[in-house]
Coordinates of C-alpha atoms in Angstrom, one line a residue:
X1 CA -6.4 19.7 12.1
X2 CA -5.4 20.0 8.4
X3 CA -3.3 17.7 6.4
X4 CA -0.1 19.7 4.9
X5 CA -0.4 19.6 1.0
X6 CA 2.8 17.4 0.8
X7 CA 0.9 14.6 2.8
X8 CA -2.3 15.2 0.5
X9 CA -0.3 14.6 -2.9
X10 CA 1.7 11.4 -1.2
X11 CA -2.1 10.0 -0.1
X12 CA -2.9 10.4 -3.7
X13 CA -0.1 8.9 -5.1
X14 CA -0.2 5.9 -2.7
X15 CA -3.8 5.4 -3.5
X16 CA -2.9 5.0 -7.1
X17 CA 0.3 3.2 -7.1
X18 CA -0.2 0.9 -3.7
X19 CA -3.9 0.3 -3.8
X20 CA -5.3 0.7 -7.4
X21 CA -2.7 -0.2 -9.5
X22 CA -2.2 -3.9 -8.1
X23 CA -5.7 -4.6 -9.4
X24 CA -5.2 -3.5 -12.9
X25 CA -2.0 -5.8 -12.8
X26 CA -4.2 -8.8 -12.0
X27 CA -6.5 -7.8 -14.6
X28 CA -3.9 -7.4 -17.4
X29 CA -2.3 -10.5 -16.4
X30 CA -5.3 -12.4 -16.6
X31 CA -6.2 -11.0 -19.9
X32 CA -2.6 -11.7 -21.2
X33 CA -2.2 -15.4 -20.3
X34 CA -6.0 -16.1 -20.9
X35 CA -7.2 -17.2 -17.6
X36 CA -10.2 -16.0 -15.2
X37 CA -9.8 -13.2 -13.3
X38 CA -10.1 -14.8 -9.9
X39 CA -7.5 -17.6 -10.7
X40 CA -5.1 -14.7 -11.7
X41 CA -5.4 -13.2 -7.8
X42 CA -3.3 -16.2 -6.3
X43 CA -0.2 -14.8 -8.5
X44 CA -0.5 -11.1 -7.1
X45 CA -0.9 -12.3 -3.4
X46 CA 1.7 -10.0 -2.2
X47 CA 0.9 -7.0 -3.8
X48 CA -2.8 -7.5 -2.9
X49 CA -1.7 -8.0 0.6
X50 CA 0.1 -4.6 0.7
X51 CA -2.5 -3.3 -1.1
X52 CA -5.1 -4.0 1.6
X53 CA -2.7 -2.8 4.3
X54 CA -1.9 0.5 2.2
X55 CA -5.8 1.0 2.3
X56 CA -6.2 0.5 6.0
X57 CA -3.5 3.2 6.2
X58 CA -5.2 5.7 4.2
X59 CA -8.5 5.3 6.1
X60 CA -6.6 5.5 9.3
X61 CA -4.8 8.6 8.3
X62 CA -7.9 10.5 7.8
X63 CA -9.2 9.1 10.9
X64 CA -6.1 10.5 12.6
X65 CA -5.1 7.2 14.3
X66 CA -1.7 6.4 15.2
X67 CA -1.4 3.3 14.2
X68 CA -1.2 4.5 10.8
X69 CA 2.7 4.6 11.0
X70 CA 3.1 0.9 12.4
X71 CA 1.0 -0.6 9.7
X72 CA 2.7 1.5 7.3
X73 CA 6.2 0.1 8.2
X74 CA 4.7 -3.2 8.5
X75 CA 3.4 -3.3 5.2
X76 CA 6.8 -2.0 3.9
X77 CA 8.5 -4.7 5.5
X78 CA 6.0 -7.4 4.6
X79 CA 6.1 -7.0 1.0
X80 CA 9.6 -8.1 0.1
X81 CA 9.2 -11.2 2.7
X82 CA 6.4 -12.2 0.9
X83 CA 7.8 -11.8 -2.6
X84 CA 10.8 -14.0 -1.7
X85 CA 8.6 -16.3 -0.2
X86 CA 5.3 -16.5 -2.6
X87 CA 6.9 -15.1 -5.7
X88 CA 4.8 -12.5 -8.1
X89 CA 4.7 -11.7 -12.0
X90 CA 6.3 -8.0 -11.0
X91 CA 10.0 -7.3 -10.8
X92 CA 10.8 -4.0 -9.3
X93 CA 7.6 -2.6 -8.3
X94 CA 7.8 -3.8 -4.8
X95 CA 10.5 -1.4 -4.1
X96 CA 8.5 1.5 -5.2
X97 CA 5.8 0.4 -3.0
X98 CA 8.0 -0.2 0.2
X99 CA 9.5 3.3 -0.4
X100 CA 6.2 4.9 -0.5
X101 CA 4.8 3.2 2.7
X102 CA 7.7 4.5 4.4
X103 CA 7.6 7.8 3.2
X104 CA 3.9 7.6 4.2
X105 CA 4.8 6.6 7.9
X106 CA 7.4 9.1 8.3
X107 CA 5.2 12.1 7.1
X108 CA 2.4 10.6 9.5
X109 CA 4.8 10.2 12.3
X110 CA 5.4 14.0 11.7
X111 CA 2.0 14.7 12.1
X112 CA 0.9 16.2 15.8
X113 CA -2.5 15.4 17.5
X114 CA -2.9 11.8 16.2
X115 CA -5.2 9.6 18.5
X116 CA -3.5 7.1 20.2
X117 CA -4.1 3.3 19.9
X118 CA -7.8 2.6 20.9

């Protein structure tokens, strides 16, 4: 089964926005306020947790696992909850991340021949 081009483009966008950019935010934040890099990870906990869930979704997508839909929707709902509880220096980025994860889950749910839960 080949993935449609729109899903490949969406996967690339999710990889850049949801997985890679939060680590760039951490690096820039650490440089801006002159703290060590490891110390700045605590400020971006919601984004980094969602980043790991998004990475799991992308790996599961290319191994054709059906749990990708569940993890994607879970991360889309979890991010605003974590932002409310833990806080974060970013302001509106959670909305884009959550929307991307919902769209990814919706696109994956439309695919046929996914492997069932193992």
